[in-house]
Amino acid sequence: MTGLAKYRIAWLPGDGIGKDVMDCARLVLDQLALDAEYVPGDIGWEFWKSEGDPLPQRTIDLLKQTDCALFGAITSQPGEEAEQALAPELRGKGHAYFSPIVRLRQQFDLHTNLRPCKAYPGNPLNQRDDIDIVVFRENTEGLYSGVEFFPLPQEVLEVLSAHHPSMAKFEKFGRENIALSARIMTRQGCERIVTQAFDYARKHGRRSVTVVDKPNILRETGGLMIRTAREVAGRYPGITLQETNIDAQCMWLVKNPQDIDILVAENMFGDILSDLAAQLVGGLGFACSANLGAEYAVFEPTHGSAPKYAGQYKVNPMAMLLSARMMLDWLGEDDRAQRLEGAVAEVIAEGRVRTYDVGGSNTSLEVAAAVAGKL
Ligand code: NAI
Ligand code: MG
């Protein structure tokens, strides 16, 4: 090898169709002649079964020596099935399955989940061809903070009852019948995600950012989000802040998706908004995403490992290719990013090479080859 590559990119296919779509990404990145070294890393169900850890420490160490990661998908199953799947010698040893992608988000403080939902004209699955929505979802706190109880510990019940009159109505059920998931939001977390949304708006010449929550009901958490958003908005003259409630926003997404620009929300609300918005522009076969932190980023299609199609090169690779485009953008490879997006748009517009979900019968690799052919 002569000299070092410009980028070191962690290559994490994971399970099932994760491998299929990553092969497609490679085909296209090679065609773009990105000056990168792709470093394969172990992640997923296979490593849970054989080692009791779907994200081995060696993978984390490897990621620390890379610029960013491209990730396919992983398989995960609920508690009992997970225990059964373990190699016999690992069973009953207290191994607990924890989503490796959630762990990556926490470990590398990937606080921003960015999900562009853009309609590429010619895709028959588009609700309309003029949709261009970008969802910013807070990725580390909110209702998915992971602070949960069942049954509710006595001390927690007592503290809550002492501090909040609304708890009185629950006491009669008994703590063994009460489950609690805490929605924890910080001023810093709200500020970070809203700032990302406004920075993006400024960079891309967008005129408004909509913060979505439910502050009339979730007065403290939602209230903090809205107040913080107003403060941030004050620093961006020329970009307006709109405020909507999550329920109404879901209706508007279906009713006038073409009028919606940038949405920013807490973890769970952002999760819901981004799936809804993705479905307006083709669904899982097209839904790309980025998990961004200050120092590191992980790019992934939003679909899972679709075990029934594993290894068949049948699924749509566009979500993966568009995730690779987001990676190029983040690396500052603007020209390659634009060329890749243009090639994807052309293949969609022509409509000749399509996977089954778009009504075609081409393989994943044929779609990727068609995109590569436009580059
Ligand atoms: P899934 O996204 O894997 O697949 C659901 C269905 O959507 C598939 O059967 C297929 O019909 C369709 N689909 C998915 N990706 C497609 C593509 N690229 N092109 C065309 N059609 C596509 O979700 P499911 O079945 O709920 O989960 C399967 C496994 O994946 C589970 O173990 C789950 O835990 C895991 N999962 C992992 C995720 C990740 O790695 N980020 C996200 C979601 C699920
Ligand atoms: Mg989701």
Short mmCIF file of N, CA and C in Angstrom, two decimals, residues 92-264:
data_model
loop_
_atom_site.label_atom_id
_atom_site.label_comp_id
_atom_site.label_asym_id
_atom_site.label_seq_id
_atom_site.Cartn_x
_atom_site.Cartn_y
_atom_site.Cartn_z
N GLY A 92 -27.61 -18.46 31.12
CA GLY A 92 -27.71 -18.38 32.58
C GLY A 92 -26.52 -17.69 33.23
N LYS A 93 -25.71 -16.99 32.45
CA LYS A 93 -24.52 -16.32 33.01
C LYS A 93 -24.75 -14.83 33.18
N GLY A 94 -26.02 -14.41 33.03
CA GLY A 94 -26.33 -13.01 33.27
C GLY A 94 -26.03 -12.09 32.09
N HIS A 95 -25.86 -12.66 30.89
CA HIS A 95 -25.69 -11.81 29.72
C HIS A 95 -27.03 -11.16 29.39
N ALA A 96 -27.04 -9.84 29.22
CA ALA A 96 -28.30 -9.17 28.90
C ALA A 96 -28.15 -8.50 27.54
N TYR A 97 -29.13 -8.76 26.68
CA TYR A 97 -29.06 -8.17 25.34
C TYR A 97 -29.40 -6.69 25.41
N PHE A 98 -28.59 -5.87 24.77
CA PHE A 98 -28.84 -4.44 24.71
C PHE A 98 -28.57 -4.00 23.29
N SER A 99 -29.49 -3.26 22.71
CA SER A 99 -29.37 -2.87 21.30
C SER A 99 -28.02 -2.22 21.01
N PRO A 100 -27.24 -2.81 20.10
CA PRO A 100 -25.91 -2.24 19.81
C PRO A 100 -25.98 -0.85 19.20
N ILE A 101 -27.04 -0.56 18.46
CA ILE A 101 -27.11 0.77 17.84
C ILE A 101 -27.42 1.83 18.90
N VAL A 102 -28.28 1.46 19.87
CA VAL A 102 -28.55 2.39 20.97
C VAL A 102 -27.25 2.61 21.78
N ARG A 103 -26.49 1.52 21.96
CA ARG A 103 -25.23 1.64 22.70
C ARG A 103 -24.23 2.53 21.96
N LEU A 104 -24.18 2.37 20.64
CA LEU A 104 -23.29 3.23 19.86
C LEU A 104 -23.67 4.70 20.03
N ARG A 105 -24.98 4.97 19.99
CA ARG A 105 -25.45 6.36 20.13
C ARG A 105 -25.00 6.92 21.47
N GLN A 106 -25.08 6.10 22.52
CA GLN A 106 -24.70 6.60 23.85
C GLN A 106 -23.19 6.71 23.98
N GLN A 107 -22.49 5.65 23.59
CA GLN A 107 -21.04 5.60 23.74
C GLN A 107 -20.34 6.75 23.01
N PHE A 108 -20.82 7.08 21.81
CA PHE A 108 -20.17 8.12 21.02
C PHE A 108 -20.95 9.44 21.05
N ASP A 109 -21.91 9.53 21.96
CA ASP A 109 -22.72 10.73 22.14
C ASP A 109 -23.26 11.24 20.79
N LEU A 110 -23.90 10.34 20.08
CA LEU A 110 -24.46 10.69 18.77
C LEU A 110 -25.85 11.30 19.01
N HIS A 111 -25.85 12.56 19.37
CA HIS A 111 -27.07 13.17 19.90
C HIS A 111 -28.11 13.54 18.85
N THR A 112 -27.69 13.56 17.58
CA THR A 112 -28.62 14.01 16.55
C THR A 112 -28.92 12.89 15.56
N ASN A 113 -30.19 12.58 15.42
CA ASN A 113 -30.60 11.63 14.39
C ASN A 113 -31.25 12.42 13.27
N LEU A 114 -30.58 12.40 12.14
CA LEU A 114 -31.02 13.21 10.99
C LEU A 114 -31.65 12.29 9.96
N ARG A 115 -32.90 12.61 9.58
CA ARG A 115 -33.61 11.77 8.61
C ARG A 115 -34.24 12.61 7.52
N PRO A 116 -33.56 12.75 6.40
CA PRO A 116 -34.16 13.47 5.27
C PRO A 116 -35.20 12.57 4.61
N CYS A 117 -36.35 13.13 4.30
CA CYS A 117 -37.41 12.38 3.62
C CYS A 117 -37.80 13.16 2.38
N LYS A 118 -37.11 12.85 1.28
CA LYS A 118 -37.28 13.61 0.06
C LYS A 118 -37.88 12.71 -1.02
N ALA A 119 -38.84 13.23 -1.73
CA ALA A 119 -39.43 12.46 -2.82
C ALA A 119 -38.58 12.63 -4.06
N TYR A 120 -38.11 11.52 -4.62
CA TYR A 120 -37.43 11.59 -5.91
C TYR A 120 -38.46 11.29 -6.98
N PRO A 121 -38.70 12.27 -7.87
CA PRO A 121 -39.78 12.09 -8.85
C PRO A 121 -39.61 10.81 -9.66
N GLY A 122 -40.74 10.15 -9.88
CA GLY A 122 -40.72 8.91 -10.64
C GLY A 122 -40.89 7.70 -9.74
N ASN A 123 -40.72 7.89 -8.45
CA ASN A 123 -40.94 6.78 -7.53
C ASN A 123 -42.44 6.60 -7.35
N PRO A 124 -42.98 5.46 -7.80
CA PRO A 124 -44.44 5.28 -7.71
C PRO A 124 -44.95 5.22 -6.27
N LEU A 125 -44.03 5.03 -5.32
CA LEU A 125 -44.45 4.95 -3.91
C LEU A 125 -44.58 6.33 -3.26
N ASN A 126 -44.17 7.37 -3.97
CA ASN A 126 -44.29 8.72 -3.39
C ASN A 126 -45.75 9.09 -3.20
N GLN A 127 -46.02 9.73 -2.08
CA GLN A 127 -47.35 10.30 -1.86
C GLN A 127 -47.56 11.45 -2.85
N ARG A 128 -46.52 12.26 -3.01
CA ARG A 128 -46.45 13.32 -4.01
C ARG A 128 -44.98 13.46 -4.37
N ASP A 129 -44.71 14.13 -5.49
CA ASP A 129 -43.32 14.26 -5.92
C ASP A 129 -42.62 15.50 -5.36
N ASP A 130 -43.36 16.36 -4.64
CA ASP A 130 -42.75 17.61 -4.19
C ASP A 130 -42.53 17.65 -2.67
N ILE A 131 -42.34 16.47 -2.09
CA ILE A 131 -42.11 16.42 -0.64
C ILE A 131 -40.61 16.49 -0.36
N ASP A 132 -40.23 17.33 0.58
CA ASP A 132 -38.82 17.45 0.95
C ASP A 132 -38.74 17.84 2.43
N ILE A 133 -38.89 16.84 3.26
CA ILE A 133 -38.96 17.05 4.72
C ILE A 133 -37.66 16.56 5.34
N VAL A 134 -37.17 17.28 6.34
CA VAL A 134 -35.99 16.82 7.06
C VAL A 134 -36.36 16.75 8.54
N VAL A 135 -36.17 15.57 9.13
CA VAL A 135 -36.52 15.41 10.55
C VAL A 135 -35.24 15.34 11.38
N PHE A 136 -35.19 16.19 12.42
CA PHE A 136 -34.12 16.13 13.41
C PHE A 136 -34.70 15.53 14.69
N ARG A 137 -34.21 14.35 15.02
CA ARG A 137 -34.70 13.66 16.21
C ARG A 137 -33.59 13.62 17.26
N GLU A 138 -33.91 14.05 18.47
CA GLU A 138 -32.94 13.96 19.56
C GLU A 138 -32.73 12.47 19.85
N ASN A 139 -31.49 12.07 20.02
CA ASN A 139 -31.14 10.66 19.94
C ASN A 139 -30.70 10.03 21.25
N THR A 140 -30.60 10.81 22.32
CA THR A 140 -29.98 10.25 23.53
C THR A 140 -30.82 10.41 24.80
N GLU A 141 -31.89 11.22 24.75
CA GLU A 141 -32.65 11.40 25.98
C GLU A 141 -34.15 11.31 25.71
N GLY A 142 -34.96 12.15 26.39
CA GLY A 142 -36.40 12.08 26.18
C GLY A 142 -36.99 10.78 26.71
N LEU A 143 -38.07 10.34 26.10
CA LEU A 143 -38.74 9.14 26.61
C LEU A 143 -37.91 7.88 26.42
N TYR A 144 -36.88 7.93 25.58
CA TYR A 144 -36.02 6.75 25.40
C TYR A 144 -34.74 6.85 26.23
N SER A 145 -34.80 7.61 27.31
CA SER A 145 -33.61 7.75 28.17
C SER A 145 -33.17 6.42 28.77
N GLY A 146 -34.12 5.50 28.90
CA GLY A 146 -33.78 4.20 29.47
C GLY A 146 -34.00 4.13 30.97
N VAL A 147 -34.59 5.18 31.55
CA VAL A 147 -34.86 5.17 32.99
C VAL A 147 -36.28 4.64 33.19
N GLU A 148 -36.38 3.37 33.56
CA GLU A 148 -37.68 2.72 33.62
C GLU A 148 -37.78 1.83 34.86
N PHE A 149 -39.01 1.67 35.36
CA PHE A 149 -39.22 0.80 36.52
C PHE A 149 -40.47 -0.05 36.35
N PHE A 150 -40.36 -1.32 36.71
CA PHE A 150 -41.51 -2.17 36.91
C PHE A 150 -41.07 -3.38 37.70
N PRO A 151 -41.63 -3.60 38.84
CA PRO A 151 -42.60 -2.74 39.53
C PRO A 151 -41.94 -1.46 40.00
N LEU A 152 -42.75 -0.51 40.40
CA LEU A 152 -42.22 0.76 40.86
C LEU A 152 -41.63 0.57 42.26
N PRO A 153 -40.34 0.84 42.45
CA PRO A 153 -39.76 0.67 43.79
C PRO A 153 -40.48 1.55 44.82
N GLN A 154 -40.60 1.03 46.04
CA GLN A 154 -41.30 1.73 47.11
C GLN A 154 -40.75 3.15 47.30
N GLU A 155 -39.42 3.28 47.31
CA GLU A 155 -38.81 4.60 47.55
C GLU A 155 -39.19 5.58 46.45
N VAL A 156 -39.24 5.07 45.22
CA VAL A 156 -39.57 5.96 44.10
C VAL A 156 -41.03 6.41 44.24
N LEU A 157 -41.90 5.47 44.58
CA LEU A 157 -43.31 5.79 44.78
C LEU A 157 -43.46 6.87 45.86
N GLU A 158 -42.73 6.69 46.95
CA GLU A 158 -42.84 7.65 48.06
C GLU A 158 -42.36 9.03 47.66
N VAL A 159 -41.24 9.06 46.98
CA VAL A 159 -40.69 10.37 46.57
C VAL A 159 -41.66 11.07 45.61
N LEU A 160 -42.16 10.30 44.65
CA LEU A 160 -43.07 10.91 43.68
C LEU A 160 -44.34 11.40 44.37
N SER A 161 -44.87 10.59 45.28
CA SER A 161 -46.09 10.98 45.98
C SER A 161 -45.87 12.23 46.82
N ALA A 162 -44.70 12.29 47.46
CA ALA A 162 -44.41 13.46 48.31
C ALA A 162 -44.27 14.73 47.48
N HIS A 163 -43.81 14.57 46.23
CA HIS A 163 -43.53 15.76 45.42
C HIS A 163 -44.60 16.10 44.42
N HIS A 164 -45.54 15.17 44.18
CA HIS A 164 -46.51 15.47 43.14
C HIS A 164 -47.92 15.00 43.45
N PRO A 165 -48.88 15.94 43.51
CA PRO A 165 -50.25 15.57 43.85
C PRO A 165 -50.87 14.58 42.84
N SER A 166 -50.43 14.60 41.59
CA SER A 166 -51.02 13.71 40.59
C SER A 166 -50.76 12.24 40.89
N MET A 167 -49.78 11.94 41.76
CA MET A 167 -49.47 10.55 42.07
C MET A 167 -50.55 9.90 42.92
N ALA A 168 -51.33 10.72 43.64
CA ALA A 168 -52.31 10.16 44.58
C ALA A 168 -53.24 9.16 43.89
N LYS A 169 -53.63 9.46 42.67
CA LYS A 169 -54.61 8.59 42.02
C LYS A 169 -54.05 7.22 41.65
N PHE A 170 -52.72 7.06 41.69
CA PHE A 170 -52.12 5.77 41.32
C PHE A 170 -51.87 4.87 42.52
N GLU A 171 -51.81 5.46 43.72
CA GLU A 171 -51.39 4.69 44.88
C GLU A 171 -52.26 3.47 45.12
N LYS A 172 -53.57 3.61 44.84
CA LYS A 172 -54.49 2.50 45.15
C LYS A 172 -54.22 1.24 44.31
N PHE A 173 -53.50 1.37 43.21
CA PHE A 173 -53.24 0.20 42.36
C PHE A 173 -52.13 -0.69 42.92
N GLY A 174 -51.32 -0.13 43.78
CA GLY A 174 -50.21 -0.91 44.34
C GLY A 174 -48.99 -0.81 43.45
N ARG A 175 -47.83 -0.64 44.05
CA ARG A 175 -46.62 -0.38 43.27
C ARG A 175 -46.26 -1.54 42.35
N GLU A 176 -46.71 -2.78 42.73
CA GLU A 176 -46.39 -3.95 41.89
C GLU A 176 -47.15 -3.93 40.57
N ASN A 177 -48.14 -3.04 40.47
CA ASN A 177 -48.92 -2.93 39.23
C ASN A 177 -48.63 -1.65 38.45
N ILE A 178 -47.59 -0.94 38.87
CA ILE A 178 -47.29 0.33 38.22
C ILE A 178 -45.97 0.24 37.46
N ALA A 179 -46.01 0.61 36.17
CA ALA A 179 -44.78 0.72 35.37
C ALA A 179 -44.52 2.20 35.12
N LEU A 180 -43.26 2.57 35.11
CA LEU A 180 -42.92 3.97 34.90
C LEU A 180 -41.74 4.09 33.94
N SER A 181 -41.91 4.90 32.89
CA SER A 181 -40.80 5.25 32.00
C SER A 181 -40.63 6.75 32.09
N ALA A 182 -39.44 7.19 32.42
CA ALA A 182 -39.23 8.63 32.63
C ALA A 182 -38.87 9.33 31.33
N ARG A 183 -39.50 10.47 31.10
CA ARG A 183 -39.15 11.29 29.94
C ARG A 183 -38.22 12.38 30.46
N ILE A 184 -36.94 12.17 30.28
CA ILE A 184 -35.96 13.09 30.85
C ILE A 184 -35.41 13.98 29.74
N MET A 185 -35.55 15.27 29.90
CA MET A 185 -35.01 16.20 28.91
C MET A 185 -34.16 17.24 29.60
N THR A 186 -33.06 17.60 28.95
CA THR A 186 -32.18 18.60 29.53
C THR A 186 -32.18 19.85 28.64
N ARG A 187 -31.88 20.97 29.26
CA ARG A 187 -31.77 22.20 28.48
C ARG A 187 -30.67 22.05 27.41
N GLN A 188 -29.58 21.39 27.81
CA GLN A 188 -28.47 21.19 26.87
C GLN A 188 -28.90 20.32 25.70
N GLY A 189 -29.63 19.24 26.02
CA GLY A 189 -30.08 18.33 24.97
C GLY A 189 -31.01 19.03 23.99
N CYS A 190 -31.96 19.82 24.53
CA CYS A 190 -32.90 20.55 23.67
C CYS A 190 -32.14 21.56 22.82
N GLU A 191 -31.22 22.27 23.44
CA GLU A 191 -30.50 23.31 22.72
C GLU A 191 -29.67 22.71 21.57
N ARG A 192 -29.04 21.57 21.86
CA ARG A 192 -28.19 20.92 20.88
C ARG A 192 -28.99 20.50 19.63
N ILE A 193 -30.13 19.86 19.86
CA ILE A 193 -30.88 19.35 18.71
C ILE A 193 -31.51 20.50 17.91
N VAL A 194 -32.02 21.52 18.62
CA VAL A 194 -32.64 22.64 17.90
C VAL A 194 -31.57 23.42 17.13
N THR A 195 -30.40 23.57 17.74
CA THR A 195 -29.31 24.28 17.06
C THR A 195 -28.90 23.56 15.78
N GLN A 196 -28.83 22.23 15.86
CA GLN A 196 -28.51 21.44 14.66
C GLN A 196 -29.52 21.73 13.54
N ALA A 197 -30.79 21.78 13.93
CA ALA A 197 -31.85 22.00 12.93
C ALA A 197 -31.71 23.39 12.30
N PHE A 198 -31.43 24.38 13.13
CA PHE A 198 -31.28 25.75 12.59
C PHE A 198 -30.01 25.89 11.74
N ASP A 199 -28.93 25.26 12.19
CA ASP A 199 -27.70 25.30 11.38
C ASP A 199 -27.94 24.70 10.00
N TYR A 200 -28.67 23.59 10.00
CA TYR A 200 -28.98 22.92 8.74
C TYR A 200 -29.83 23.83 7.85
N ALA A 201 -30.81 24.49 8.48
CA ALA A 201 -31.70 25.39 7.73
C ALA A 201 -30.87 26.50 7.09
N ARG A 202 -29.94 27.06 7.86
CA ARG A 202 -29.12 28.15 7.34
C ARG A 202 -28.23 27.67 6.19
N LYS A 203 -27.59 26.51 6.41
CA LYS A 203 -26.68 25.98 5.39
C LYS A 203 -27.42 25.66 4.09
N HIS A 204 -28.66 25.18 4.21
CA HIS A 204 -29.38 24.74 3.02
C HIS A 204 -30.43 25.73 2.54
N GLY A 205 -30.36 26.97 3.07
CA GLY A 205 -31.27 28.00 2.59
C GLY A 205 -32.74 27.72 2.86
N ARG A 206 -33.02 27.05 3.97
CA ARG A 206 -34.42 26.79 4.30
C ARG A 206 -34.93 27.91 5.19
N ARG A 207 -36.22 28.18 5.09
CA ARG A 207 -36.73 29.37 5.77
C ARG A 207 -37.43 29.13 7.11
N SER A 208 -37.77 27.88 7.41
CA SER A 208 -38.43 27.68 8.70
C SER A 208 -38.04 26.35 9.35
N VAL A 209 -38.12 26.36 10.66
CA VAL A 209 -37.91 25.16 11.46
C VAL A 209 -39.14 25.01 12.34
N THR A 210 -39.69 23.81 12.40
CA THR A 210 -40.87 23.57 13.24
C THR A 210 -40.48 22.68 14.40
N VAL A 211 -40.70 23.16 15.62
CA VAL A 211 -40.43 22.34 16.79
C VAL A 211 -41.75 21.67 17.17
N VAL A 212 -41.67 20.34 17.33
CA VAL A 212 -42.88 19.55 17.55
C VAL A 212 -42.83 18.92 18.94
N ASP A 213 -43.85 19.18 19.75
CA ASP A 213 -43.92 18.55 21.06
C ASP A 213 -45.37 18.57 21.54
N LYS A 214 -45.60 18.66 22.82
CA LYS A 214 -46.97 18.70 23.34
C LYS A 214 -46.93 19.48 24.65
N PRO A 215 -46.52 20.75 24.56
CA PRO A 215 -46.23 21.49 25.80
C PRO A 215 -47.47 21.84 26.62
N ASN A 216 -48.64 21.76 26.01
CA ASN A 216 -49.84 22.05 26.80
C ASN A 216 -50.14 20.92 27.79
N ILE A 217 -49.67 19.69 27.49
CA ILE A 217 -49.89 18.55 28.39
C ILE A 217 -48.59 18.22 29.12
N LEU A 218 -47.52 18.05 28.34
CA LEU A 218 -46.21 17.74 28.93
C LEU A 218 -45.56 19.08 29.26
N ARG A 219 -46.07 19.71 30.30
CA ARG A 219 -45.76 21.12 30.54
C ARG A 219 -44.29 21.35 30.87
N GLU A 220 -43.69 20.43 31.61
CA GLU A 220 -42.30 20.66 32.02
C GLU A 220 -41.32 20.29 30.91
N THR A 221 -41.40 19.04 30.42
CA THR A 221 -40.46 18.64 29.37
C THR A 221 -40.75 19.37 28.06
N GLY A 222 -42.01 19.35 27.66
CA GLY A 222 -42.38 20.04 26.42
C GLY A 222 -42.14 21.53 26.52
N GLY A 223 -42.43 22.07 27.71
CA GLY A 223 -42.22 23.50 27.94
C GLY A 223 -40.75 23.88 27.79
N LEU A 224 -39.88 23.04 28.34
CA LEU A 224 -38.44 23.31 28.24
C LEU A 224 -38.00 23.29 26.78
N MET A 225 -38.52 22.32 26.04
CA MET A 225 -38.16 22.21 24.63
C MET A 225 -38.58 23.48 23.87
N ILE A 226 -39.81 23.93 24.09
CA ILE A 226 -40.31 25.09 23.34
C ILE A 226 -39.56 26.37 23.74
N ARG A 227 -39.37 26.57 25.03
CA ARG A 227 -38.67 27.79 25.47
C ARG A 227 -37.24 27.81 24.93
N THR A 228 -36.58 26.64 24.99
CA THR A 228 -35.21 26.57 24.49
C THR A 228 -35.19 26.84 22.98
N ALA A 229 -36.16 26.29 22.27
CA ALA A 229 -36.22 26.49 20.82
C ALA A 229 -36.38 27.97 20.50
N ARG A 230 -37.19 28.69 21.29
CA ARG A 230 -37.38 30.13 21.05
C ARG A 230 -36.07 30.88 21.25
N GLU A 231 -35.32 30.48 22.30
CA GLU A 231 -34.02 31.13 22.53
C GLU A 231 -33.07 30.92 21.36
N VAL A 232 -33.00 29.67 20.91
CA VAL A 232 -32.11 29.35 19.80
C VAL A 232 -32.54 30.13 18.55
N ALA A 233 -33.84 30.14 18.29
CA ALA A 233 -34.36 30.80 17.08
C ALA A 233 -33.95 32.27 17.04
N GLY A 234 -33.84 32.89 18.22
CA GLY A 234 -33.44 34.29 18.30
C GLY A 234 -32.06 34.55 17.71
N ARG A 235 -31.25 33.51 17.64
CA ARG A 235 -29.90 33.67 17.10
C ARG A 235 -29.86 33.49 15.57
N TYR A 236 -30.99 33.19 14.96
CA TYR A 236 -31.03 32.94 13.51
C TYR A 236 -32.05 33.84 12.83
N PRO A 237 -31.72 35.11 12.68
CA PRO A 237 -32.66 36.00 12.02
C PRO A 237 -32.89 35.52 10.59
N GLY A 238 -34.12 35.63 10.13
CA GLY A 238 -34.40 35.20 8.76
C GLY A 238 -34.93 33.77 8.68
N ILE A 239 -34.78 33.02 9.75
CA ILE A 239 -35.38 31.67 9.77
C ILE A 239 -36.45 31.67 10.85
N THR A 240 -37.68 31.35 10.47
CA THR A 240 -38.76 31.44 11.46
C THR A 240 -38.93 30.12 12.20
N LEU A 241 -39.34 30.24 13.44
CA LEU A 241 -39.64 29.07 14.27
C LEU A 241 -41.15 28.87 14.29
N GLN A 242 -41.58 27.66 13.96
CA GLN A 242 -42.99 27.34 14.13
C GLN A 242 -43.10 26.31 15.24
N GLU A 243 -44.24 26.32 15.92
CA GLU A 243 -44.43 25.39 17.04
C GLU A 243 -45.71 24.60 16.79
N THR A 244 -45.60 23.27 16.83
CA THR A 244 -46.80 22.47 16.63
C THR A 244 -46.88 21.36 17.68
N ASN A 245 -48.08 20.81 17.84
CA ASN A 245 -48.28 19.66 18.71
C ASN A 245 -48.11 18.38 17.88
N ILE A 246 -47.55 17.35 18.53
CA ILE A 246 -47.23 16.11 17.82
C ILE A 246 -48.44 15.51 17.11
N ASP A 247 -49.60 15.52 17.77
CA ASP A 247 -50.77 14.88 17.15
C ASP A 247 -51.22 15.62 15.90
N ALA A 248 -51.32 16.95 16.03
CA ALA A 248 -51.74 17.75 14.87
C ALA A 248 -50.70 17.65 13.75
N GLN A 249 -49.42 17.64 14.14
CA GLN A 249 -48.36 17.57 13.13
C GLN A 249 -48.48 16.28 12.30
N CYS A 250 -48.87 15.18 12.96
CA CYS A 250 -49.05 13.92 12.22
C CYS A 250 -50.16 14.07 11.19
N MET A 251 -51.23 14.76 11.54
CA MET A 251 -52.32 14.98 10.56
C MET A 251 -51.82 15.81 9.39
N TRP A 252 -51.07 16.88 9.71
CA TRP A 252 -50.59 17.75 8.63
C TRP A 252 -49.60 17.03 7.71
N LEU A 253 -48.83 16.12 8.30
CA LEU A 253 -47.88 15.36 7.47
C LEU A 253 -48.62 14.58 6.39
N VAL A 254 -49.78 14.07 6.76
CA VAL A 254 -50.56 13.31 5.79
C VAL A 254 -51.31 14.27 4.86
N LYS A 255 -51.78 15.39 5.42
CA LYS A 255 -52.62 16.30 4.64
C LYS A 255 -51.83 17.20 3.68
N ASN A 256 -50.80 17.87 4.18
CA ASN A 256 -50.02 18.80 3.34
C ASN A 256 -48.52 18.54 3.41
N PRO A 257 -48.08 17.34 3.08
CA PRO A 257 -46.65 17.05 3.28
C PRO A 257 -45.73 17.99 2.49
N GLN A 258 -46.24 18.53 1.39
CA GLN A 258 -45.41 19.39 0.54
C GLN A 258 -45.10 20.73 1.21
N ASP A 259 -45.89 21.12 2.23
CA ASP A 259 -45.66 22.40 2.90
C ASP A 259 -44.70 22.27 4.07
N ILE A 260 -44.28 21.05 4.39
CA ILE A 260 -43.49 20.86 5.60
C ILE A 260 -42.00 20.85 5.26
N ASP A 261 -41.24 21.54 6.11
CA ASP A 261 -39.84 21.80 5.84
C ASP A 261 -38.96 21.01 6.82
N ILE A 262 -38.50 21.65 7.87
CA ILE A 262 -37.64 20.99 8.84
C ILE A 262 -38.42 20.78 10.14
N LEU A 263 -38.40 19.55 10.64
CA LEU A 263 -39.07 19.25 11.90
C LEU A 263 -38.00 18.87 12.92
N VAL A 264 -38.18 19.34 14.15
CA VAL A 264 -37.24 18.96 15.20
C VAL A 264 -38.03 18.52 16.42
#
